[in-house]
Coordinates of C-alpha atoms in Angstrom, one line a residue:
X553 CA -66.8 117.5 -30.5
X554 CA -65.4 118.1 -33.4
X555 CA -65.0 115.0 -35.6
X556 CA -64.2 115.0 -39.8
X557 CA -67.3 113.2 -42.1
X558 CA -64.7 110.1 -42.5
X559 CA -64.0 109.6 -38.9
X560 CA -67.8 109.4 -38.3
X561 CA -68.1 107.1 -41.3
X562 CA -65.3 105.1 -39.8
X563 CA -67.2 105.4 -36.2
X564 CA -70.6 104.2 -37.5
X565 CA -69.1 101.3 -39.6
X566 CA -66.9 99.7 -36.5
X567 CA -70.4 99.6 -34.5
X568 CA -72.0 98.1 -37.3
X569 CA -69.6 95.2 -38.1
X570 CA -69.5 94.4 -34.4
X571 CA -73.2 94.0 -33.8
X572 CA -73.2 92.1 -37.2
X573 CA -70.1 89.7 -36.6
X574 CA -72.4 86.6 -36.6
X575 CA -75.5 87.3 -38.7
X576 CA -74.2 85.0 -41.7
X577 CA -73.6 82.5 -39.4
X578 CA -77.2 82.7 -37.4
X579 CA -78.7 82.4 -41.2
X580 CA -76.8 79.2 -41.3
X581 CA -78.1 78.0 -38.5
X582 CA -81.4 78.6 -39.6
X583 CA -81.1 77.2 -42.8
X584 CA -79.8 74.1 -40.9
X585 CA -82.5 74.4 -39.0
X586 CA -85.8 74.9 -41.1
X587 CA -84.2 73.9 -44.6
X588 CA -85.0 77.8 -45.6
X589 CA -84.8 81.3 -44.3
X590 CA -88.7 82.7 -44.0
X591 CA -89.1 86.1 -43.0
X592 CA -89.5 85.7 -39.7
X593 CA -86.1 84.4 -39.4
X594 CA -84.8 87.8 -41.1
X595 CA -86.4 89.6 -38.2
X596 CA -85.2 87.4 -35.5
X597 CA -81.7 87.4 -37.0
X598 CA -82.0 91.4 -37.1
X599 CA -83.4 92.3 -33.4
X600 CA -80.2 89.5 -32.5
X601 CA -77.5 91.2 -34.6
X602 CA -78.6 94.9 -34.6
X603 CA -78.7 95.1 -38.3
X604 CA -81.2 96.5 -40.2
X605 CA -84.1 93.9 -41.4
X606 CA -83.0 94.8 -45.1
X607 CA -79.1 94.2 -44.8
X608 CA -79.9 90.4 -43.5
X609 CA -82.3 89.6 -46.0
X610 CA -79.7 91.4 -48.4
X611 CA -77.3 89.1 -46.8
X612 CA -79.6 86.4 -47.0
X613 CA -81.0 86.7 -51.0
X614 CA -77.1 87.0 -52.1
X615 CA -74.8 84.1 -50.6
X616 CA -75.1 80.7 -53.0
X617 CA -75.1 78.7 -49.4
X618 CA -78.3 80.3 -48.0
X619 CA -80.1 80.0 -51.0
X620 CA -79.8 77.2 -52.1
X621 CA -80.7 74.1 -49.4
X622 CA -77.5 72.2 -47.7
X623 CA -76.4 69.4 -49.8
X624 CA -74.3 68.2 -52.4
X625 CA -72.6 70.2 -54.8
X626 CA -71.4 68.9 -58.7
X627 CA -68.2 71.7 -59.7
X628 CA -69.1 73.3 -63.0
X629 CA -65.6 75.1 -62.9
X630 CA -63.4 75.3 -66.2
X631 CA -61.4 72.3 -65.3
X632 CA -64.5 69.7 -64.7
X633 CA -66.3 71.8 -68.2
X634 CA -62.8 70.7 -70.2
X635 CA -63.1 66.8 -68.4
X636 CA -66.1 66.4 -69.3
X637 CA -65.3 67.3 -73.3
X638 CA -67.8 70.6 -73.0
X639 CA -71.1 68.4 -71.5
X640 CA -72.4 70.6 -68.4
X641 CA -72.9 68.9 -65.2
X642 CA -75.8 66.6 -64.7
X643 CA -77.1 67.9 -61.6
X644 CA -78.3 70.6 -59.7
X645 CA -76.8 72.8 -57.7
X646 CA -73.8 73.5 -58.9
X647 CA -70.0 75.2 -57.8
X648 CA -68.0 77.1 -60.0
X649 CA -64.9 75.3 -58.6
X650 CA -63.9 72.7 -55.9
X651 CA -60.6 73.0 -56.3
X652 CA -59.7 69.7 -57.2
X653 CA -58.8 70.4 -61.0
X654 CA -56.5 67.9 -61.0
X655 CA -58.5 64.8 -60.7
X656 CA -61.7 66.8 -62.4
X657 CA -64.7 66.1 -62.8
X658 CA -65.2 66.4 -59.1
X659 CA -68.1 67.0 -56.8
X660 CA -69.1 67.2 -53.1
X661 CA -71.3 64.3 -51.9
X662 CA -72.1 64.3 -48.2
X663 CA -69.2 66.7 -47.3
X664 CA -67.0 64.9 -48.8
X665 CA -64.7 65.5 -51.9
X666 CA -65.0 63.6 -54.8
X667 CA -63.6 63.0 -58.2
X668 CA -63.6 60.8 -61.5
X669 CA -66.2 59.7 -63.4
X670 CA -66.6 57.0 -60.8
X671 CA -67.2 59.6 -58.0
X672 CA -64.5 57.7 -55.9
X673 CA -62.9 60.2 -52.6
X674 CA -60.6 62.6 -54.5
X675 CA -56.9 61.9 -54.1
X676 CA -54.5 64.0 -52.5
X677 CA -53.0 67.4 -54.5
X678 CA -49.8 66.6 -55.8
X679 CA -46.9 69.2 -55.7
X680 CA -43.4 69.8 -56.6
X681 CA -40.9 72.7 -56.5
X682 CA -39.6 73.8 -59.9
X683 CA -37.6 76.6 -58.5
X684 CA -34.0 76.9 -57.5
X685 CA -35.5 76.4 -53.9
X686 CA -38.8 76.3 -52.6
X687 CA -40.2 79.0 -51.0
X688 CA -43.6 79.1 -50.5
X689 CA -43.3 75.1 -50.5
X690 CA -40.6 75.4 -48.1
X691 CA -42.1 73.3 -45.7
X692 CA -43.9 70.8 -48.0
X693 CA -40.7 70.3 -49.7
X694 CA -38.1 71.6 -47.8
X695 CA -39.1 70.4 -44.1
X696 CA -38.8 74.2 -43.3
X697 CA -40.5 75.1 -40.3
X698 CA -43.0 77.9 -40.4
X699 CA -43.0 79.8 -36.9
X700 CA -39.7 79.6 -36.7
X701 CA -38.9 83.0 -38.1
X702 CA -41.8 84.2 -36.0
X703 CA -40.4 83.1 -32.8
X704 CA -37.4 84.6 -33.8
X705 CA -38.4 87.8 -34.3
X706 CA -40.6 87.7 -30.5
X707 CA -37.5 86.8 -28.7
X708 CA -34.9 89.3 -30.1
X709 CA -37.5 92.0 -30.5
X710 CA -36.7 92.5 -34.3
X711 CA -40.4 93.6 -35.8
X712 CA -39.1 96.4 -37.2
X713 CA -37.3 94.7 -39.5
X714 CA -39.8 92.9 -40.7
X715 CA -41.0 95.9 -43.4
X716 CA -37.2 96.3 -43.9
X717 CA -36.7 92.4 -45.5
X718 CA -40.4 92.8 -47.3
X719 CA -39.5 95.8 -48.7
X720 CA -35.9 94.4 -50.4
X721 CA -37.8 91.2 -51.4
X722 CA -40.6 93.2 -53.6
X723 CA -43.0 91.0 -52.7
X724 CA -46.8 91.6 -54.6
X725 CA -49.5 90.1 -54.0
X726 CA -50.3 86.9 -55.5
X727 CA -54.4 87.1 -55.6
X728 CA -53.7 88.7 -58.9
X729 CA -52.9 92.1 -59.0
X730 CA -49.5 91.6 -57.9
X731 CA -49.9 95.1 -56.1
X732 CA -46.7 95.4 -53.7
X733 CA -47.4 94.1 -50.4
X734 CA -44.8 96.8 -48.6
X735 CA -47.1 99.7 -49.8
X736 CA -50.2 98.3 -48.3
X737 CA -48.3 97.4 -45.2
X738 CA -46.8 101.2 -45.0
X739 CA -50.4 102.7 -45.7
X740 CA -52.0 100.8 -42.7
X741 CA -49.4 101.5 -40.3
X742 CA -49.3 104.8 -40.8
X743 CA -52.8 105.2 -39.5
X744 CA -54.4 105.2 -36.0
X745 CA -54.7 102.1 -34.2
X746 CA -56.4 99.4 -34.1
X747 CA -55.7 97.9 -37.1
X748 CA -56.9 94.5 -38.9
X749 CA -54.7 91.9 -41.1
X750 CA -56.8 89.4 -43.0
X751 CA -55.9 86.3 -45.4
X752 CA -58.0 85.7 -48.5
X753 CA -58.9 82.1 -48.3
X754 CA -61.7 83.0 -50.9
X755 CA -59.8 81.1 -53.8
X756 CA -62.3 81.1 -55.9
X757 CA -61.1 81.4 -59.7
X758 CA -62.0 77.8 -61.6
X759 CA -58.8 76.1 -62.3
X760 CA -56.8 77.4 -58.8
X761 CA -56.6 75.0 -55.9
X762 CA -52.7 76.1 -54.6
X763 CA -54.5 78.1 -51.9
X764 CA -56.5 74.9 -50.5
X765 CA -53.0 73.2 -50.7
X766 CA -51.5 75.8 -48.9
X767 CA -54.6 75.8 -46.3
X768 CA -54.6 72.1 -46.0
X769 CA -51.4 71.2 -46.3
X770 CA -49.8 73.4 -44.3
X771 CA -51.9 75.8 -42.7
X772 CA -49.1 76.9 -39.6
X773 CA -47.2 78.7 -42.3
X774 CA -50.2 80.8 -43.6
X775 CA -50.7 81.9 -40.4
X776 CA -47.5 82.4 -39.2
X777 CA -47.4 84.9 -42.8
X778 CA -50.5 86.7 -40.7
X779 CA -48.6 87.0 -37.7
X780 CA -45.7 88.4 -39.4
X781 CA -47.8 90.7 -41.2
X782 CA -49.7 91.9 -37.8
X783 CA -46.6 92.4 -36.5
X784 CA -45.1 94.2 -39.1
X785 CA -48.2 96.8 -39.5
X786 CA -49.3 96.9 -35.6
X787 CA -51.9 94.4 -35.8
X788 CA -53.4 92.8 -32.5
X789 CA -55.8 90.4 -34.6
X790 CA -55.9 88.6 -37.7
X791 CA -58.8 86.9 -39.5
X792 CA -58.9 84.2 -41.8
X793 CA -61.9 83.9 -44.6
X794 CA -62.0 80.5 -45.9
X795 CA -64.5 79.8 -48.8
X796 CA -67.5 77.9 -48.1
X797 CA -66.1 75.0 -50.8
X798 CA -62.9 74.5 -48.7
X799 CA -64.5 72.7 -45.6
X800 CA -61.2 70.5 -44.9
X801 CA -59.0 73.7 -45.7
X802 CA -61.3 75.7 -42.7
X803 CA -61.1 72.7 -40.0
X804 CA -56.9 71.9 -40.8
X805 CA -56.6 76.1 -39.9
X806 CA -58.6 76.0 -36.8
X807 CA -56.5 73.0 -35.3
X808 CA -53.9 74.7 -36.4
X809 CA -55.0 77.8 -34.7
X810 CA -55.4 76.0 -31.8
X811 CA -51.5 74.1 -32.1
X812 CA -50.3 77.4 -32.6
X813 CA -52.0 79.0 -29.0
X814 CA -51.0 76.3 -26.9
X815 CA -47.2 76.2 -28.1
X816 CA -47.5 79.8 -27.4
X817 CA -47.5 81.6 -30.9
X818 CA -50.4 83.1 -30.3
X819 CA -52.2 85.3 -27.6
X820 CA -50.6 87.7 -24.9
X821 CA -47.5 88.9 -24.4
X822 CA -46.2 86.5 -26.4
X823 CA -42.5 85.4 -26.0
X824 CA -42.7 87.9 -23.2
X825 CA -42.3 90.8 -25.8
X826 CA -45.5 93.0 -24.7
X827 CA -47.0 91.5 -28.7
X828 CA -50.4 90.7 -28.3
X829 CA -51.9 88.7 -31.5
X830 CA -54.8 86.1 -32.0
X831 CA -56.4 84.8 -35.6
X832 CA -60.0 83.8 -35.9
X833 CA -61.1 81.2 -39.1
X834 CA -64.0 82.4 -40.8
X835 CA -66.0 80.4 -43.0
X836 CA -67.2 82.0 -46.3
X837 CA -71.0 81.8 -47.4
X838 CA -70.6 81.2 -51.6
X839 CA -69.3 83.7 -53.5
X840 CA -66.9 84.3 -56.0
X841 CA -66.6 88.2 -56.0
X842 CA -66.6 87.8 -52.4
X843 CA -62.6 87.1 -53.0
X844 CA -62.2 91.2 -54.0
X845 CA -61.4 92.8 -51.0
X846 CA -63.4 95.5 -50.0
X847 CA -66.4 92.5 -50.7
X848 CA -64.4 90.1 -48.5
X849 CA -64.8 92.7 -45.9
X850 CA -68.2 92.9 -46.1
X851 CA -68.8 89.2 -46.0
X852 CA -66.7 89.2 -42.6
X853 CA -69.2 91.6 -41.5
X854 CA -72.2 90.0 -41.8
X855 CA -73.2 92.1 -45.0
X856 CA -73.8 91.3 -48.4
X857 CA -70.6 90.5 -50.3
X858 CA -70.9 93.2 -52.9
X859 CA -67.7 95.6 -54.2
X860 CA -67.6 98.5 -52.8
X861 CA -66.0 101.9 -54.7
X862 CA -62.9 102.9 -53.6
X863 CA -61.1 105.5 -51.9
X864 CA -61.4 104.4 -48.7
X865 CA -59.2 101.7 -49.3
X866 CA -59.0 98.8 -46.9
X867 CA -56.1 99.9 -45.5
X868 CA -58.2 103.2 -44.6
X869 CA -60.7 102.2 -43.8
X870 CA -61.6 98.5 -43.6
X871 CA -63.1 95.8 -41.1
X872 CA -64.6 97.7 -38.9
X873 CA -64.1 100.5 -40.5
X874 CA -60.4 100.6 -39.5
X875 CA -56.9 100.4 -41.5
X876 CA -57.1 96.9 -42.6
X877 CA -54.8 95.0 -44.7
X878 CA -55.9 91.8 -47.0
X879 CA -53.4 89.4 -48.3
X880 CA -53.9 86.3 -50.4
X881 CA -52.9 83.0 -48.7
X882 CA -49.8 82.4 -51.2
X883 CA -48.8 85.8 -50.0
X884 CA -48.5 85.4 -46.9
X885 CA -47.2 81.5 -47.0
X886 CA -44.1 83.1 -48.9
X887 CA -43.3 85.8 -45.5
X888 CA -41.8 83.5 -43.0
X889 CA -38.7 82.5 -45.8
X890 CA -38.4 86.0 -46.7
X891 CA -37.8 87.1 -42.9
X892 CA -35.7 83.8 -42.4
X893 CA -33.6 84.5 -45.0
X894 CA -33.9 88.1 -46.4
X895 CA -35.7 89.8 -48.7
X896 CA -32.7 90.3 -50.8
X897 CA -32.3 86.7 -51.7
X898 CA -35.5 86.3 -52.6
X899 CA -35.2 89.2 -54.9
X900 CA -32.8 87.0 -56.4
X901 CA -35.4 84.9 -57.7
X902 CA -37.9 85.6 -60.7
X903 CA -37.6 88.8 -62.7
X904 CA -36.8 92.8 -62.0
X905 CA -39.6 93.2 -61.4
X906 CA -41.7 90.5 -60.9
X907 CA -39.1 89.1 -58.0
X908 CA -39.3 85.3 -56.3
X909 CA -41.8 82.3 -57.2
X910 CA -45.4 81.6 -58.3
X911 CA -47.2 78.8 -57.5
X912 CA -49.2 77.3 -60.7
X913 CA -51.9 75.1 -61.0
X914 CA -51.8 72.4 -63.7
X915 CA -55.8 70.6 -63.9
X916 CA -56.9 66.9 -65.3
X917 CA -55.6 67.5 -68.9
X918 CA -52.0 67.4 -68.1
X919 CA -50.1 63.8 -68.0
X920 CA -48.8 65.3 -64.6
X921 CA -51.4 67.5 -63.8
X922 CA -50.9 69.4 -60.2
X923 CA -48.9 72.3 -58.3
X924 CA -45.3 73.7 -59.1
X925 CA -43.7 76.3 -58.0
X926 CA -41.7 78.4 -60.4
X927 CA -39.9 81.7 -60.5
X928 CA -41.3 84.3 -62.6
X929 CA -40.7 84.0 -66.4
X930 CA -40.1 80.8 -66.5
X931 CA -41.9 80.1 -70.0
X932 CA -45.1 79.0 -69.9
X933 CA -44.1 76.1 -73.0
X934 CA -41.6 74.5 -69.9
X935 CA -44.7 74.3 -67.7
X936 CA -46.8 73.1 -69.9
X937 CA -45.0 70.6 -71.7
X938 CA -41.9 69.3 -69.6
X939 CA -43.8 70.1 -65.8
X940 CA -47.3 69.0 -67.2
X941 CA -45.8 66.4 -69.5
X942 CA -48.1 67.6 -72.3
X943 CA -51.8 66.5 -73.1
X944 CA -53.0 62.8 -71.7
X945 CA -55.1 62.9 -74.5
X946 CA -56.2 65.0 -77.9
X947 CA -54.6 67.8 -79.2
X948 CA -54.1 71.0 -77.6
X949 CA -56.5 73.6 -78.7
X950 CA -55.7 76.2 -76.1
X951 CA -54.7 76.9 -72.7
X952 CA -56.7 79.4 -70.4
X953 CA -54.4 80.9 -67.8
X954 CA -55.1 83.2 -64.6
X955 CA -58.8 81.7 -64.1
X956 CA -62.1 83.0 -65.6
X957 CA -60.8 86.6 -66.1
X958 CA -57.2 85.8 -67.4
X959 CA -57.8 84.6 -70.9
X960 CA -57.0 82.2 -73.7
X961 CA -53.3 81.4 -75.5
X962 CA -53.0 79.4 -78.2
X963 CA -50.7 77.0 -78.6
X964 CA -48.5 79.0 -80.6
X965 CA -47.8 81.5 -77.8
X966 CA -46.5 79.4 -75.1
X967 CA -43.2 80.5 -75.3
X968 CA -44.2 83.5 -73.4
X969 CA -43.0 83.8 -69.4
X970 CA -45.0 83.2 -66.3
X971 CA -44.9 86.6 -66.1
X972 CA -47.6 90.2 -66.3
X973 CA -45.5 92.2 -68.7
X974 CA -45.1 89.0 -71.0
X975 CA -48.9 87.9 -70.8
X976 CA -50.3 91.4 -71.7
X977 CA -48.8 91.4 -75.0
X978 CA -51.8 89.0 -75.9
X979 CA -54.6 90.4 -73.5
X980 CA -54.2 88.3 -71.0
X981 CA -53.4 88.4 -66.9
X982 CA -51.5 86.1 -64.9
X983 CA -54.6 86.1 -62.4
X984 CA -54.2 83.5 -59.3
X985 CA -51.8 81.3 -61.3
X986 CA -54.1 78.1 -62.8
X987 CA -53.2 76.6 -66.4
X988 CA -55.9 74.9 -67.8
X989 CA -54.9 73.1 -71.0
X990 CA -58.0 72.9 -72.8
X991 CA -57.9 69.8 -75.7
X992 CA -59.2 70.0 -79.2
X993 CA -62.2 68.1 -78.1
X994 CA -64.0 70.9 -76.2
X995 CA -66.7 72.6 -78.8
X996 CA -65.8 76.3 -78.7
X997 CA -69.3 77.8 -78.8
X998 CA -69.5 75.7 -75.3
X999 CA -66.5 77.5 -74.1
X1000 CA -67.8 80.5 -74.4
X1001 CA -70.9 79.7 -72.7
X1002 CA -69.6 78.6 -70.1
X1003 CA -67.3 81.7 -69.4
X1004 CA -70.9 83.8 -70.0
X1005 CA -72.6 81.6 -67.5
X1006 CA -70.0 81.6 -65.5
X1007 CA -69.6 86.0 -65.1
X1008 CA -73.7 85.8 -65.0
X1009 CA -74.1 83.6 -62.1
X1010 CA -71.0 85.3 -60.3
X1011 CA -71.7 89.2 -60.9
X1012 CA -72.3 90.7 -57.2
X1013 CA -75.0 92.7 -58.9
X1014 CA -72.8 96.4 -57.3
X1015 CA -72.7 98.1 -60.8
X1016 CA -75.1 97.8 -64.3
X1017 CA -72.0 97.3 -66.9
X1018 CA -71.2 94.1 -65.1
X1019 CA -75.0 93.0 -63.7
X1020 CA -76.6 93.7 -67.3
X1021 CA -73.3 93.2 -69.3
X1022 CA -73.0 89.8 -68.1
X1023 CA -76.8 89.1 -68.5
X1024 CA -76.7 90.6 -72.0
X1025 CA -73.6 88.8 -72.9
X1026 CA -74.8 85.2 -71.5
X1027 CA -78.0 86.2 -74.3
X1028 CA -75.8 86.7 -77.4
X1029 CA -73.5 83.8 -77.1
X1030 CA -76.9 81.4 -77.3
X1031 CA -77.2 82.8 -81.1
X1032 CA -73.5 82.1 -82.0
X1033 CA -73.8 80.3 -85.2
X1034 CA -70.4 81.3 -87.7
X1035 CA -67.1 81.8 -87.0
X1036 CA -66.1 83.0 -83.9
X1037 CA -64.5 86.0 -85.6
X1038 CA -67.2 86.9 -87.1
X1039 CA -69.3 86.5 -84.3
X1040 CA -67.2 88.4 -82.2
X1041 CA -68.9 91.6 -83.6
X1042 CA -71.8 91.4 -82.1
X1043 CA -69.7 91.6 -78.3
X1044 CA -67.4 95.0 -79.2
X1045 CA -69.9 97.4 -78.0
X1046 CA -70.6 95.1 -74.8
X1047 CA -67.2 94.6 -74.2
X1048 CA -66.0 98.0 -74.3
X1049 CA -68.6 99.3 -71.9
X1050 CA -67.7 96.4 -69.2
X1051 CA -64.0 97.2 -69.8
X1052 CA -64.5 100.8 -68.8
X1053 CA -67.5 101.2 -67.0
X1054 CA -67.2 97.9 -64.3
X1055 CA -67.0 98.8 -61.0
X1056 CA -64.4 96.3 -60.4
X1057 CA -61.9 94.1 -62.2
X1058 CA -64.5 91.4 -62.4
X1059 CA -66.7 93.3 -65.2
X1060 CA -63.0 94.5 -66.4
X1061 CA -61.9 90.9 -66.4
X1062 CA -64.6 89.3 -68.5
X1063 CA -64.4 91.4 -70.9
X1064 CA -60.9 90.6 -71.6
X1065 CA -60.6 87.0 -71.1
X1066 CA -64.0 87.2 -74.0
X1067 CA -61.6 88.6 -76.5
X1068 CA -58.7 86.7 -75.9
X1069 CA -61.0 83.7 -76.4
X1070 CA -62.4 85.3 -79.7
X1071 CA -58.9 85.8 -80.9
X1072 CA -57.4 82.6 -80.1
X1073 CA -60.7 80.5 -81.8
X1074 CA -61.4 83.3 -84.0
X1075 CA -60.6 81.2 -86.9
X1076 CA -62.8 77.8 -86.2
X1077 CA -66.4 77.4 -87.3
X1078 CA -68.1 76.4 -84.2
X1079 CA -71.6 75.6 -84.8
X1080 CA -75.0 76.2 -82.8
X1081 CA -74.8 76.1 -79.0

């Protein structure tokens, strides 16, 4: 037989991942079980599985939930840092983010969600639509109804034109590399069947909780985004990965899984069009970098959640080792108005280039903290001081946008766009869309800690500019003693070498959101650490 290097690649992986579909979840179960994972439970995991010994206890040693016992978690994330005035959390073990920024500090006791300094059950996400019309909050603030459009497109046999209305509405991807969604779309179909869509419920960037809205909220139009997108690129199945933090966000997607079978949305032959497609919720295991894609994969597969060098893209080569494409939740919330009414109208909205809305995330230290949607380049000083009402408290110092590996403005610079183009004139990304104003009561030498513990603790370990830079980095920011500016020296030659050398745009990331931090506080004296 004569079969190309990749195809065999692609063989060996698709018997792999299905041997290994449930190997994370028989680790929880043992850790539920016995309070640890011994070696023996590696081995019985592995003969049960059919992975290797060493890929489950690779799987094992790397998630944060099966190495660390069940129990409560205290959020260490950006937004319950800047509530807390710079103090790290009391208690062990800690989450880089809960997403519930905007009632911070916040914590999970008992599996349940708490927030305040009185630990009382956190209240529920507020939201608003700042745009001409909602879109992705069409049905939270519009009373749109999500399968509609899917229905639709079953019963008059229209898939076809679902590329077509993406395409006009140049839709990208809202996970934070905005990459267009049509071209991932084209690249899978054009490939061999079967093919794979998944969402990206892995929102994981401190200061971001408009995906566990979305999730909780209204979970039948994320997946009705899936469908759409199965559809579109000749998907039969779609999969759901839902991080480990989100345990409400996981059980509202499975009943809605479930609401969505029985009124016949999903399954066989559905609407009598010969379109077969089912989702599956997955929960995630604790893991940041699990959120890139080709390490989302991986984590659906049983294996450690590590980044894997690309080509083969996902839409290659991806779950299963089949064309596979992975959109962010936001993403695929905006599809079903886009097919509804047409890609073209929603071009109307936003910029050129950056067309339609964004949802942003506003955390504690806003008067009204919470999520808005917004078209692109709408400046950020609107957002920040007419949507978010300005600080509740202090003076504001700075405002940290796009997460962890976004970076720092100054206060100065707000009148900048929600937009890539307008944010990379100061070294900074848009990222998943979060806002955290950060008050003149935060030390700055703790800032900067925090983002170094931060990258250290959430480094997948795949390449040594990120695994040591991060390490090395966490080290120098405990002698910080001057002025930032002057202490930003000592981090070029680090800097540059995770800029360039990272595997990923984690490593990448870092090093920006560093600098942008250095130049925006470059001027204060911050003091020991």
């Amino acid at each position: 037989m004569n079969v190309r290097p990749r195809d065999w690649m692609a063989v060996r992986a698709h018997r792999r991942a299905t041997a290994a579909a449930n190997a994370t979840e028989m680790l929880r179960a043992t850790l539920d079980e016995h309070h640890e994972i011994r070696p023996g439970d590696v081995d019985e995991v592995a003969d049960r599985s059919g992975l290797p010994p060493a890929a489950v206890a690779g799987s094992a040693s790397f998630y944060a939930d099966l190495t660390v016992p069940p129990g409560d978690r205290i959020c260490a994330g950006t937004g319950c840092f800047v509530a807390r005035d710079g103090a790290p959390a009391v208690s062990e073990p800690q989450v880089y983010c809960l997403g519930c920024c905007y009632a911070a500090p916040a914590a999970l006791i008992g599996g349940t969600l708490v927030s305040g300094p009185d630990g009382a059950p956190a209240p529920p996400i507020p939201y608003s639509c700042a745009a001409p019309e909602p879109v992705v909050l069409a049905g939270l603030c519009g009373g749109d109804r999500p399968w509609e459009a899917w229905s639709t497109v079953l019963r008059n046999r229209q898939w076809r034109g679902i590329l077509a209305e993406v395409a006009w509405s140049g839709l990208r991807g809202r996970g934070g590399a905005e990459y267009p969604v049509i071209a991932k779309w084209r690249a899978a179909q054009a490939l061999a069947a079967p093919r794979y869509v998944v969402a990206n419920g892995d929102e994981g960037d401190p200061g971001s909780y408009c995906d566990r809205l979305l999730m909780e909220y209204d979970p039948d139009r994320v997946l009705a985004g899936l469908a759409l997108c199965g559809c579109a690129v000749g998907a039969s199945q779609g999969l759901v990965l839902v991080r480990a933090e989100y345990p409400a966000a996981a059980a509202a997607l499975r009943k809605a899984v479930e609401r969505a079978r029985a009124a016949g949305y999903l399954g066989e032959n559905l609407c009598g069009s010969g379109i077969d497609f089912d989702i599956t919720v997955h929960d995630g295991a604790g893991s940041y970098v699990a959120g890139e894609e080709t390490a989302l994969l991986r984590s659906l597969q049983g294996l450690r959640g590590t980044v894997q060098a690309r080509p083969p893209y996902p839409t290659g080569g991806g779950y299963r080792g089949r064309p596979t494409v992975v959109q962010n939740v936001e993403t695929l919330a905006a599809i079903p108005w886009i097919v509804r009414h047409g890609g073209e109208t929603y071009a109307r909205l936003g910029r050129t280039i950056e067309t339609g809305t964004k949802l942003v995330c506003l955390n504690s230290e806003f008067s009204t903290p919470g999520v808005y949607e917004v078209e692109f380049g709408t400046p950020l000083r609107h957002i920040v001081e007419d949507l978010g009402g300005g600080l509740r408290r202090g003076r504001l110092r700075a405002v940290q946008i796009g997460g962890p590996l976004g970076g720092f403005l100054a206060p100065d610079e707000l009148d900048a766009g929600l937009a890539g183009a307008d944010l990379a004139t100061y070294g900074v990304s848009l990222g998943h869309g979060s806002l955290v104003a950060i008050p003149d009561t935060v030390p700055p030498a703790a800032l900067l800690r925090q983002l170094w513990s931060f990258a250290r603790r959430e480094s997948c370990g795949a390449c040594a500019p990120c695994r040591v830079g991060t390490q090395r980095g966490l080290e120098l920011s405990a002698g910080v003693d001057a002025q930032l500016h002057a202490a930003g020296q000592r981090f070029d030659a680090l800097l540059d070498i995770m800029q360039t050398a990272s595997l990923c745009a984690f490593g990448s990331g870092v090093a920006s959101a560093v600098r942008s931090l250095l130049r925006v506080y470059g001027t204060e004296t911050i003091g020991g650490l």
